[in-house]
Amino acid sequence: MRLGVLTGGGDCPGLNAVLRALVRRGVSELGYEFVGVQNGYEGLILPNLTMPLGLDEVRGIHQKGGTILGTSNKADPFAWPVKEDGKLVTRDVSDVVLQRARDLKLDGLVCIGGDGTLTMAHKMAERGLKVVGCPKTIDNDLSGTDQTFGFDTAVGVISEAIDRLHTTAEAHQRVMVVEIMGRNAGFLTLEGGLAGGADFILIPEQPYDVDHIVARLTEMWETKKFAIVAISEGAFPTGGRQAVVEEANTVPGRGVVRLGGSGKVLADLLAPRLEAELRVTVLGHLQRGGTPSPADRVLASLYGAMVLDLVRDEKWDHMVCLRDGKLGFSPLGESRKERHVDLGSDKVRLAKSMGISFGA
Ligand code: F6P
């Protein structure tokens, strides 16, 4: 069995731990051979983007952030940017991917990625490629699994950042707004905010009401003269819209909306109505970088080893997942649905019971 392996989408702590586990089990227990496909699907579209992926390459990499294979969140075989008559347009190049897989003599392909990468993997499976998947994203928003690796590490970064922001908030009696990643899902803000002791947790699932936030801050100021507002990049005011850095399809082949600026939007709405000073911190890619947490290393390693069960049992077009604390499999097609914070969940209910405001 000769398998291609690619990592696609945004980098994420734990990707290298997956690769290490996959190769260790594959080579030692199953006698498989691996080909590293570089820069996501780009490595199956452009020439000379493969690398050896054996025991030597994966030794000791479980503690390293990023991915030794490189990644891309632009390379889509079904919307590949090409220049035609001087204009950039997108074309379906999935035939090229199929041919490259044949040229490389691949018996199957392991795709490690988030919703975009796994959706593409599913579409390639529909085109006849033997594909299995491994879910990753710091956002934890894939419907096919309860947990993705990378999330725990990012929550750790957010929690530490909020701890540090408390210092200035308290010393200067300020409102510190901290903008957190997560796209359209509020999991990172919810858990990071809870861990860090934020006073407000504003998530995309619950549009916030500025009057309510002003009233809560005014009330708070009677006893404690500082506040931490954790806000998702995808959060928005009632009747408003998400803050966007770049619209989808502004650039052909870059088919995702880039969110950003929600913290500033909130601060601008609050500033004229508060006496206290406000400051905004955008955590950005700090949340994706660095060494994976122990919990993420464990989950990533288990996913990496387990994905080979799918290959061994020829359960193509599936991915590994965690459901109710148990490792299992789910159809790749399911990963394309986004998962969101359930506003009726225990976590939200209990956070509210502690006096944390969700902005409405
Ligand atoms: O999906 C992971 C993620 O970090 C999101 O939380 C964020 O919106 C996006 O990727 C940022 O992507 P980029 O690295 O392209 O700016």
mmCIF file of C-alpha atoms and ligand atoms in Angstrom:
data_model
loop_
_atom_site.group_PDB
_atom_site.id
_atom_site.type_symbol
_atom_site.label_atom_id
_atom_site.label_comp_id
_atom_site.label_asym_id
_atom_site.label_seq_id
_atom_site.Cartn_x
_atom_site.Cartn_y
_atom_site.Cartn_z
ATOM 1 C CA MET A 1 0.000 0.000 0.000
ATOM 2 C CA ARG A 2 1.465 3.308 -1.112
ATOM 3 C CA LEU A 3 -0.348 6.326 0.310
ATOM 4 C CA GLY A 4 -0.105 10.006 -0.485
ATOM 5 C CA VAL A 5 -0.526 12.319 2.499
ATOM 6 C CA LEU A 6 -1.441 15.995 2.418
ATOM 7 C CA THR A 7 -2.256 18.700 4.946
ATOM 8 C CA GLY A 8 -4.636 21.401 3.712
ATOM 9 C CA GLY A 9 -6.218 24.606 5.004
ATOM 10 C CA GLY A 10 -4.808 26.721 7.809
ATOM 11 C CA ASP A 11 -1.931 25.260 9.790
ATOM 12 C CA CYS A 12 -2.906 23.885 13.174
ATOM 13 C CA PRO A 13 -1.007 22.579 16.214
ATOM 14 C CA GLY A 14 -0.994 18.779 16.063
ATOM 15 C CA LEU A 15 -0.618 18.292 12.293
ATOM 16 C CA ASN A 16 2.919 16.983 12.691
ATOM 17 C CA ALA A 17 1.843 14.637 15.484
ATOM 18 C CA VAL A 18 -0.710 13.132 13.073
ATOM 19 C CA LEU A 19 1.980 12.625 10.429
ATOM 20 C CA ARG A 20 4.337 10.993 12.912
ATOM 21 C CA ALA A 21 1.699 8.569 14.232
ATOM 22 C CA LEU A 22 0.484 7.728 10.729
ATOM 23 C CA VAL A 23 3.954 6.914 9.427
ATOM 24 C CA ARG A 24 5.074 5.070 12.556
ATOM 25 C CA ARG A 25 2.091 2.738 12.527
ATOM 26 C CA GLY A 26 1.951 2.506 8.747
ATOM 27 C CA VAL A 27 5.585 1.565 8.282
ATOM 28 C CA SER A 28 6.176 -0.532 11.393
ATOM 29 C CA GLU A 29 2.907 -2.413 11.801
ATOM 30 C CA LEU A 30 1.316 -2.444 8.359
ATOM 31 C CA GLY A 31 4.293 -2.244 5.994
ATOM 32 C CA TYR A 32 2.854 0.753 4.116
ATOM 33 C CA GLU A 33 4.830 3.332 2.181
ATOM 34 C CA PHE A 34 4.086 7.083 2.211
ATOM 35 C CA VAL A 35 4.567 9.977 -0.173
ATOM 36 C CA GLY A 36 4.414 13.487 1.291
ATOM 37 C CA VAL A 37 2.294 15.770 -0.894
ATOM 38 C CA GLN A 38 3.370 19.362 -0.287
ATOM 39 C CA ASN A 39 1.242 22.496 0.141
ATOM 40 C CA GLY A 40 -2.139 20.763 0.255
ATOM 41 C CA TYR A 41 -3.759 19.925 -3.079
ATOM 42 C CA GLU A 42 -1.215 22.156 -4.800
ATOM 43 C CA GLY A 43 1.176 19.186 -4.571
ATOM 44 C CA LEU A 44 -1.182 17.129 -6.727
ATOM 45 C CA ILE A 45 -1.769 19.878 -9.261
ATOM 46 C CA LEU A 46 1.714 21.348 -9.766
ATOM 47 C CA PRO A 47 4.796 19.202 -10.538
ATOM 48 C CA ASN A 48 7.696 18.452 -8.164
ATOM 49 C CA LEU A 49 5.841 19.055 -4.938
ATOM 50 C CA THR A 50 6.281 15.708 -3.231
ATOM 51 C CA MET A 51 8.751 14.652 -0.551
ATOM 52 C CA PRO A 52 9.787 11.430 1.178
ATOM 53 C CA LEU A 53 7.710 10.685 4.251
ATOM 54 C CA GLY A 54 9.331 7.910 6.229
ATOM 55 C CA LEU A 55 10.432 7.254 9.783
ATOM 56 C CA ASP A 56 13.412 9.613 9.453
ATOM 57 C CA GLU A 57 11.248 12.522 8.326
ATOM 58 C CA VAL A 58 8.737 12.192 11.177
ATOM 59 C CA ARG A 59 11.139 11.512 14.039
ATOM 60 C CA GLY A 60 10.527 13.906 16.966
ATOM 61 C CA ILE A 61 8.101 16.188 15.115
ATOM 62 C CA HIS A 62 5.105 15.631 17.438
ATOM 63 C CA GLN A 63 6.063 18.733 19.415
ATOM 64 C CA LYS A 64 6.436 21.021 16.409
ATOM 65 C CA GLY A 65 3.677 23.433 15.311
ATOM 66 C CA GLY A 66 2.780 23.943 11.639
ATOM 67 C CA THR A 67 3.217 21.073 9.193
ATOM 68 C CA ILE A 68 6.385 19.658 7.666
ATOM 69 C CA LEU A 69 4.410 19.108 4.434
ATOM 70 C CA GLY A 70 3.385 22.739 4.059
ATOM 71 C CA THR A 71 -0.217 23.667 3.440
ATOM 72 C CA SER A 72 -2.479 25.929 1.415
ATOM 73 C CA ASN A 73 -5.980 27.220 1.965
ATOM 74 C CA LYS A 74 -6.277 28.366 -1.628
ATOM 75 C CA ALA A 75 -5.468 25.205 -3.581
ATOM 76 C CA ASP A 76 -8.867 23.834 -4.621
ATOM 77 C CA PRO A 77 -8.871 21.245 -7.462
ATOM 78 C CA PHE A 78 -12.423 22.319 -8.307
ATOM 79 C CA ALA A 79 -11.650 26.057 -8.406
ATOM 80 C CA TRP A 80 -8.005 26.394 -9.390
ATOM 81 C CA PRO A 81 -6.923 29.887 -10.467
ATOM 82 C CA VAL A 82 -5.518 30.105 -13.994
ATOM 83 C CA LYS A 83 -4.677 33.067 -16.222
ATOM 84 C CA GLU A 84 -6.671 33.102 -19.452
ATOM 85 C CA ASP A 85 -6.353 36.027 -21.874
ATOM 86 C CA GLY A 86 -4.586 37.982 -19.151
ATOM 87 C CA LYS A 87 -7.478 37.453 -16.722
ATOM 88 C CA LEU A 88 -7.462 35.290 -13.580
ATOM 89 C CA VAL A 89 -10.323 32.737 -13.672
ATOM 90 C CA THR A 90 -10.975 29.456 -11.840
ATOM 91 C CA ARG A 91 -11.098 26.029 -13.509
ATOM 92 C CA ASP A 92 -11.874 22.456 -12.415
ATOM 93 C CA VAL A 93 -8.527 20.627 -12.490
ATOM 94 C CA SER A 94 -9.648 17.493 -10.609
ATOM 95 C CA ASP A 95 -8.590 15.443 -13.681
ATOM 96 C CA VAL A 96 -5.029 16.632 -13.108
ATOM 97 C CA VAL A 97 -5.217 15.415 -9.488
ATOM 98 C CA LEU A 98 -6.450 11.984 -10.617
ATOM 99 C CA GLN A 99 -3.661 11.738 -13.185
ATOM 100 C CA ARG A 100 -0.977 12.848 -10.695
ATOM 101 C CA ALA A 101 -2.204 10.238 -8.201
ATOM 102 C CA ARG A 102 -1.818 7.602 -10.943
ATOM 103 C CA ASP A 103 1.635 8.909 -11.913
ATOM 104 C CA LEU A 104 2.746 8.736 -8.292
ATOM 105 C CA LYS A 105 1.339 5.174 -8.115
ATOM 106 C CA LEU A 106 -0.781 6.043 -5.091
ATOM 107 C CA ASP A 107 -3.174 3.391 -3.803
ATOM 108 C CA GLY A 108 -4.914 6.006 -1.701
ATOM 109 C CA LEU A 109 -4.687 9.514 -0.296
ATOM 110 C CA VAL A 110 -4.862 10.675 3.327
ATOM 111 C CA CYS A 111 -6.209 14.237 3.566
ATOM 112 C CA ILE A 112 -5.705 16.038 6.856
ATOM 113 C CA GLY A 113 -7.677 19.244 7.006
ATOM 114 C CA GLY A 114 -10.750 21.230 7.923
ATOM 115 C CA ASP A 115 -14.097 21.713 6.214
ATOM 116 C CA GLY A 116 -12.601 22.977 2.940
ATOM 117 C CA THR A 117 -9.964 20.258 2.575
ATOM 118 C CA LEU A 118 -12.330 17.462 3.601
ATOM 119 C CA THR A 119 -15.100 18.691 1.318
ATOM 120 C CA MET A 120 -12.609 18.651 -1.558
ATOM 121 C CA ALA A 121 -11.523 15.155 -0.463
ATOM 122 C CA HIS A 122 -15.148 14.003 -0.590
ATOM 123 C CA LYS A 123 -15.585 15.492 -4.052
ATOM 124 C CA MET A 124 -12.389 13.753 -5.194
ATOM 125 C CA ALA A 125 -13.779 10.489 -3.752
ATOM 126 C CA GLU A 126 -16.893 11.030 -5.870
ATOM 127 C CA ARG A 127 -14.529 11.344 -8.837
ATOM 128 C CA GLY A 128 -13.038 7.938 -7.999
ATOM 129 C CA LEU A 129 -9.991 8.752 -5.861
ATOM 130 C CA LYS A 130 -9.527 6.501 -2.841
ATOM 131 C CA VAL A 131 -9.475 9.024 -0.025
ATOM 132 C CA VAL A 132 -9.634 8.983 3.769
ATOM 133 C CA GLY A 133 -9.688 12.007 6.044
ATOM 134 C CA CYS A 134 -8.480 13.301 9.355
ATOM 135 C CA PRO A 135 -10.235 16.377 10.784
ATOM 136 C CA LYS A 136 -8.253 19.384 12.034
ATOM 137 C CA THR A 137 -9.092 22.945 12.905
ATOM 138 C CA ILE A 138 -8.544 25.240 15.853
ATOM 139 C CA ASP A 139 -12.161 26.385 15.338
ATOM 140 C CA ASN A 140 -13.609 22.973 16.355
ATOM 141 C CA ASP A 141 -16.544 23.619 14.017
ATOM 142 C CA LEU A 142 -16.722 20.373 12.022
ATOM 143 C CA SER A 143 -20.030 18.563 12.323
ATOM 144 C CA GLY A 144 -18.500 15.113 11.705
ATOM 145 C CA THR A 145 -16.610 15.102 15.034
ATOM 146 C CA ASP A 146 -17.019 16.426 18.579
ATOM 147 C CA GLN A 147 -13.392 17.516 18.793
ATOM 148 C CA THR A 148 -10.575 18.495 16.476
ATOM 149 C CA PHE A 149 -6.945 18.769 17.536
ATOM 150 C CA GLY A 150 -5.569 22.314 17.620
ATOM 151 C CA PHE A 151 -8.572 23.576 19.547
ATOM 152 C CA ASP A 152 -7.134 22.816 22.981
ATOM 153 C CA THR A 153 -3.839 24.559 22.163
ATOM 154 C CA ALA A 154 -5.645 27.635 20.854
ATOM 155 C CA VAL A 155 -7.868 27.774 23.950
ATOM 156 C CA GLY A 156 -4.664 27.711 26.030
ATOM 157 C CA VAL A 157 -3.267 30.700 24.126
ATOM 158 C CA ILE A 158 -6.541 32.625 24.482
ATOM 159 C CA SER A 159 -6.791 31.864 28.177
ATOM 160 C CA GLU A 160 -3.224 33.042 28.782
ATOM 161 C CA ALA A 161 -3.819 36.181 26.715
ATOM 162 C CA ILE A 162 -6.911 37.029 28.765
ATOM 163 C CA ASP A 163 -4.939 36.475 31.982
ATOM 164 C CA ARG A 164 -2.380 38.986 30.750
ATOM 165 C CA LEU A 165 -5.028 41.485 29.636
ATOM 166 C CA HIS A 166 -6.505 41.414 33.139
ATOM 167 C CA THR A 167 -3.327 43.108 34.394
ATOM 168 C CA THR A 168 -3.790 46.231 32.276
ATOM 169 C CA ALA A 169 -7.570 46.191 32.578
ATOM 170 C CA GLU A 170 -7.319 46.322 36.355
ATOM 171 C CA ALA A 171 -4.383 48.743 36.587
ATOM 172 C CA HIS A 172 -5.931 51.271 34.180
ATOM 173 C CA GLN A 173 -9.607 50.596 34.920
ATOM 174 C CA ARG A 174 -10.236 49.831 31.285
ATOM 175 C CA VAL A 175 -12.481 47.720 29.132
ATOM 176 C CA MET A 176 -10.189 45.326 27.275
ATOM 177 C CA VAL A 177 -11.759 43.840 24.155
ATOM 178 C CA VAL A 178 -10.058 40.710 22.844
ATOM 179 C CA GLU A 179 -10.871 39.460 19.338
ATOM 180 C CA ILE A 180 -10.702 35.705 18.916
ATOM 181 C CA MET A 181 -10.660 33.484 15.804
ATOM 182 C CA GLY A 182 -13.217 30.778 15.021
ATOM 183 C CA ARG A 183 -14.914 31.917 11.828
ATOM 184 C CA ASN A 184 -18.701 31.469 12.182
ATOM 185 C CA ALA A 185 -18.486 29.379 15.345
ATOM 186 C CA GLY A 186 -17.962 30.636 18.892
ATOM 187 C CA PHE A 187 -16.308 27.580 20.477
ATOM 188 C CA LEU A 188 -12.882 29.218 20.877
ATOM 189 C CA THR A 189 -14.379 32.353 22.426
ATOM 190 C CA LEU A 190 -16.669 30.368 24.700
ATOM 191 C CA GLU A 191 -13.964 28.098 26.097
ATOM 192 C CA GLY A 192 -11.152 30.665 26.000
ATOM 193 C CA GLY A 193 -13.431 33.236 27.627
ATOM 194 C CA LEU A 194 -14.531 30.798 30.316
ATOM 195 C CA ALA A 195 -10.968 29.696 31.022
ATOM 196 C CA GLY A 196 -9.674 33.271 31.138
ATOM 197 C CA GLY A 197 -12.513 34.654 33.242
ATOM 198 C CA ALA A 198 -13.972 37.067 30.663
ATOM 199 C CA ASP A 199 -16.951 39.166 31.741
ATOM 200 C CA PHE A 200 -18.520 39.077 28.275
ATOM 201 C CA ILE A 201 -18.475 36.268 25.728
ATOM 202 C CA LEU A 202 -19.760 37.512 22.387
ATOM 203 C CA ILE A 203 -20.138 34.815 19.747
ATOM 204 C CA PRO A 204 -21.582 34.655 16.227
ATOM 205 C CA GLU A 205 -24.427 32.408 17.388
ATOM 206 C CA GLN A 206 -25.859 35.245 19.528
ATOM 207 C CA PRO A 207 -25.944 38.724 17.949
ATOM 208 C CA TYR A 208 -25.093 41.250 20.657
ATOM 209 C CA ASP A 209 -27.142 44.207 21.824
ATOM 210 C CA VAL A 210 -25.046 47.335 22.472
ATOM 211 C CA ASP A 211 -27.610 48.786 24.935
ATOM 212 C CA HIS A 212 -27.409 45.591 26.974
ATOM 213 C CA ILE A 213 -23.585 45.668 27.052
ATOM 214 C CA VAL A 214 -23.519 49.363 28.078
ATOM 215 C CA ALA A 215 -26.038 48.685 30.856
ATOM 216 C CA ARG A 216 -24.050 45.682 32.124
ATOM 217 C CA LEU A 217 -20.765 47.588 32.097
ATOM 218 C CA THR A 218 -22.327 50.545 33.934
ATOM 219 C CA GLU A 219 -23.717 48.185 36.552
ATOM 220 C CA MET A 220 -20.363 46.371 36.856
ATOM 221 C CA TRP A 221 -18.475 49.631 37.324
ATOM 222 C CA GLU A 222 -20.227 50.127 40.684
ATOM 223 C CA THR A 223 -18.227 47.248 42.160
ATOM 224 C CA LYS A 224 -15.335 46.403 39.834
ATOM 225 C CA LYS A 225 -13.870 49.019 37.548
ATOM 226 C CA PHE A 226 -12.517 46.933 34.698
ATOM 227 C CA ALA A 227 -13.865 44.409 32.251
ATOM 228 C CA ILE A 228 -12.730 41.834 29.737
ATOM 229 C CA VAL A 229 -14.837 41.362 26.624
ATOM 230 C CA ALA A 230 -14.030 38.228 24.614
ATOM 231 C CA ILE A 231 -15.470 38.628 21.128
ATOM 232 C CA SER A 232 -15.388 36.192 18.211
ATOM 233 C CA GLU A 233 -14.141 37.487 14.890
ATOM 234 C CA GLY A 234 -17.540 36.370 13.539
ATOM 235 C CA ALA A 235 -19.676 38.142 16.184
ATOM 236 C CA PHE A 236 -21.873 41.028 15.111
ATOM 237 C CA PRO A 237 -24.446 43.444 16.607
ATOM 238 C CA THR A 238 -28.182 42.811 16.344
ATOM 239 C CA GLY A 239 -29.298 43.999 12.939
ATOM 240 C CA GLY A 240 -25.666 44.358 11.792
ATOM 241 C CA ARG A 241 -23.318 42.123 9.843
ATOM 242 C CA GLN A 242 -20.004 40.376 10.334
ATOM 243 C CA ALA A 243 -16.808 42.439 10.018
ATOM 244 C CA VAL A 244 -14.972 41.311 6.909
ATOM 245 C CA VAL A 245 -11.381 41.852 5.797
ATOM 246 C CA GLU A 246 -11.836 40.301 2.377
ATOM 247 C CA GLU A 247 -15.004 39.121 0.641
ATOM 248 C CA ALA A 248 -15.114 35.646 -0.904
ATOM 249 C CA ASN A 249 -14.118 35.589 -4.557
ATOM 250 C CA THR A 250 -12.534 39.037 -4.463
ATOM 251 C CA VAL A 251 -9.547 37.144 -5.800
ATOM 252 C CA PRO A 252 -10.364 34.178 -8.095
ATOM 253 C CA GLY A 253 -9.421 30.924 -6.387
ATOM 254 C CA ARG A 254 -9.600 32.447 -2.913
ATOM 255 C CA GLY A 255 -13.159 31.373 -2.218
ATOM 256 C CA VAL A 256 -13.469 32.147 1.503
ATOM 257 C CA VAL A 257 -14.604 35.205 3.371
ATOM 258 C CA ARG A 258 -11.843 36.508 5.654
ATOM 259 C CA LEU A 259 -13.303 37.754 8.895
ATOM 260 C CA GLY A 260 -11.654 40.371 11.089
ATOM 261 C CA GLY A 261 -12.297 43.653 12.862
ATOM 262 C CA SER A 262 -15.230 42.653 15.092
ATOM 263 C CA GLY A 263 -13.365 43.960 18.163
ATOM 264 C CA LYS A 264 -12.932 47.406 16.634
ATOM 265 C CA VAL A 265 -16.561 47.489 15.504
ATOM 266 C CA LEU A 266 -17.659 46.792 19.081
ATOM 267 C CA ALA A 267 -15.212 49.294 20.590
ATOM 268 C CA ASP A 268 -16.425 52.015 18.195
ATOM 269 C CA LEU A 269 -20.018 51.326 19.198
ATOM 270 C CA LEU A 270 -19.218 51.391 22.918
ATOM 271 C CA ALA A 271 -16.663 54.210 23.164
ATOM 272 C CA PRO A 272 -19.076 57.195 22.803
ATOM 273 C CA ARG A 273 -21.309 55.710 25.484
ATOM 274 C CA LEU A 274 -18.745 54.882 28.185
ATOM 275 C CA GLU A 275 -16.552 56.923 30.447
ATOM 276 C CA ALA A 276 -14.031 54.121 30.734
ATOM 277 C CA GLU A 277 -11.307 53.778 28.135
ATOM 278 C CA LEU A 278 -11.353 50.819 25.779
ATOM 279 C CA ARG A 279 -8.522 48.961 24.095
ATOM 280 C CA VAL A 280 -8.726 46.226 21.472
ATOM 281 C CA THR A 281 -6.341 43.273 21.148
ATOM 282 C CA VAL A 282 -6.573 41.004 18.116
ATOM 283 C CA LEU A 283 -5.007 37.621 18.917
ATOM 284 C CA GLY A 284 -4.887 36.587 15.254
ATOM 285 C CA HIS A 285 -2.474 33.882 14.204
ATOM 286 C CA LEU A 286 -0.883 33.655 17.645
ATOM 287 C CA GLN A 287 -3.780 31.260 18.250
ATOM 288 C CA ARG A 288 -2.601 28.878 15.529
ATOM 289 C CA GLY A 289 1.113 28.921 16.166
ATOM 290 C CA GLY A 290 3.493 27.164 18.474
ATOM 291 C CA THR A 291 3.795 23.789 20.054
ATOM 292 C CA PRO A 292 0.650 21.653 20.504
ATOM 293 C CA SER A 293 -0.723 21.051 23.989
ATOM 294 C CA PRO A 294 -0.396 17.530 25.439
ATOM 295 C CA ALA A 295 -4.137 16.913 24.857
ATOM 296 C CA ASP A 296 -3.803 17.910 21.192
ATOM 297 C CA ARG A 297 -0.711 15.732 20.746
ATOM 298 C CA VAL A 298 -2.646 12.771 22.126
ATOM 299 C CA LEU A 299 -5.749 13.349 19.974
ATOM 300 C CA ALA A 300 -3.655 14.029 16.865
ATOM 301 C CA SER A 301 -1.573 10.882 17.444
ATOM 302 C CA LEU A 302 -4.672 8.735 17.932
ATOM 303 C CA TYR A 303 -6.293 10.179 14.795
ATOM 304 C CA GLY A 304 -3.078 9.629 12.816
ATOM 305 C CA ALA A 305 -2.749 5.997 13.830
ATOM 306 C CA MET A 306 -6.465 5.295 13.544
ATOM 307 C CA VAL A 307 -6.937 6.721 10.055
ATOM 308 C CA LEU A 308 -5.035 3.651 8.829
ATOM 309 C CA ASP A 309 -7.877 1.427 10.058
ATOM 310 C CA LEU A 310 -9.951 3.113 7.357
ATOM 311 C CA VAL A 311 -7.317 2.328 4.734
ATOM 312 C CA ARG A 312 -6.808 -1.264 5.920
ATOM 313 C CA ASP A 313 -10.579 -1.880 5.907
ATOM 314 C CA GLU A 314 -11.027 -0.020 2.598
ATOM 315 C CA LYS A 315 -13.513 2.344 4.193
ATOM 316 C CA TRP A 316 -12.786 5.105 1.694
ATOM 317 C CA ASP A 317 -14.556 8.475 1.750
ATOM 318 C CA HIS A 318 -14.640 8.433 5.578
ATOM 319 C CA MET A 319 -12.715 10.268 8.253
ATOM 320 C CA VAL A 320 -11.738 9.526 11.828
ATOM 321 C CA CYS A 321 -13.700 11.313 14.526
ATOM 322 C CA LEU A 322 -14.405 11.540 18.230
ATOM 323 C CA ARG A 323 -18.001 11.031 19.326
ATOM 324 C CA ASP A 324 -19.107 11.038 22.983
ATOM 325 C CA GLY A 325 -15.516 10.451 24.033
ATOM 326 C CA LYS A 326 -15.026 7.473 21.697
ATOM 327 C CA LEU A 327 -12.893 7.299 18.553
ATOM 328 C CA GLY A 328 -14.811 6.298 15.455
ATOM 329 C CA PHE A 329 -15.485 7.095 11.813
ATOM 330 C CA SER A 330 -17.891 9.358 9.976
ATOM 331 C CA PRO A 331 -18.612 9.919 6.275
ATOM 332 C CA LEU A 332 -16.431 12.639 4.744
ATOM 333 C CA GLY A 333 -19.521 14.268 3.250
ATOM 334 C CA GLU A 334 -20.683 15.170 6.767
ATOM 335 C CA SER A 335 -17.659 17.319 7.555
ATOM 336 C CA ARG A 336 -18.858 20.021 5.187
ATOM 337 C CA LYS A 337 -21.623 21.070 7.594
ATOM 338 C CA GLU A 338 -20.513 23.717 10.091
ATOM 339 C CA ARG A 339 -21.091 23.043 13.770
ATOM 340 C CA HIS A 340 -22.134 25.875 16.058
ATOM 341 C CA VAL A 341 -22.322 26.600 19.757
ATOM 342 C CA ASP A 342 -25.643 25.421 21.142
ATOM 343 C CA LEU A 343 -27.013 28.387 23.082
ATOM 344 C CA GLY A 344 -29.041 25.972 25.197
ATOM 345 C CA SER A 345 -25.999 23.869 26.170
ATOM 346 C CA ASP A 346 -24.803 23.396 29.743
ATOM 347 C CA LYS A 347 -21.657 25.408 29.077
ATOM 348 C CA VAL A 348 -23.635 28.484 28.004
ATOM 349 C CA ARG A 349 -26.277 28.056 30.702
ATOM 350 C CA LEU A 350 -23.706 27.675 33.483
ATOM 351 C CA ALA A 351 -21.550 30.518 32.173
ATOM 352 C CA LYS A 352 -24.618 32.766 32.316
ATOM 353 C CA SER A 353 -25.379 31.532 35.830
ATOM 354 C CA MET A 354 -21.932 32.814 36.843
ATOM 355 C CA GLY A 355 -22.815 36.309 35.631
ATOM 356 C CA ILE A 356 -21.023 36.116 32.265
ATOM 357 C CA SER A 357 -22.938 38.101 29.662
ATOM 358 C CA PHE A 358 -23.451 36.805 26.125
ATOM 359 C CA GLY A 359 -24.352 40.311 25.003
ATOM 360 C CA ALA A 360 -28.134 40.074 24.891
HETATM 361 O O1 F6P B 1 -10.012 28.077 10.347
HETATM 362 C C1 F6P B 1 -8.936 28.508 11.106
HETATM 363 C C2 F6P B 1 -8.789 29.992 11.040
HETATM 364 O O2 F6P B 1 -7.694 30.371 11.859
HETATM 365 C C3 F6P B 1 -10.039 30.794 11.411
HETATM 366 O O3 F6P B 1 -10.275 30.837 12.792
HETATM 367 C C4 F6P B 1 -9.753 32.122 10.777
HETATM 368 O O4 F6P B 1 -10.929 32.825 10.452
HETATM 369 C C5 F6P B 1 -9.017 31.736 9.525
HETATM 370 O O5 F6P B 1 -8.493 30.423 9.726
HETATM 371 C C6 F6P B 1 -7.886 32.663 9.152
HETATM 372 O O6 F6P B 1 -7.354 32.249 7.943
HETATM 373 P P1 F6P B 1 -6.056 32.877 7.289
HETATM 374 O O7 F6P B 1 -4.870 32.187 7.880
HETATM 375 O O8 F6P B 1 -6.227 32.596 5.850
HETATM 376 O O9 F6P B 1 -6.042 34.336 7.609
#
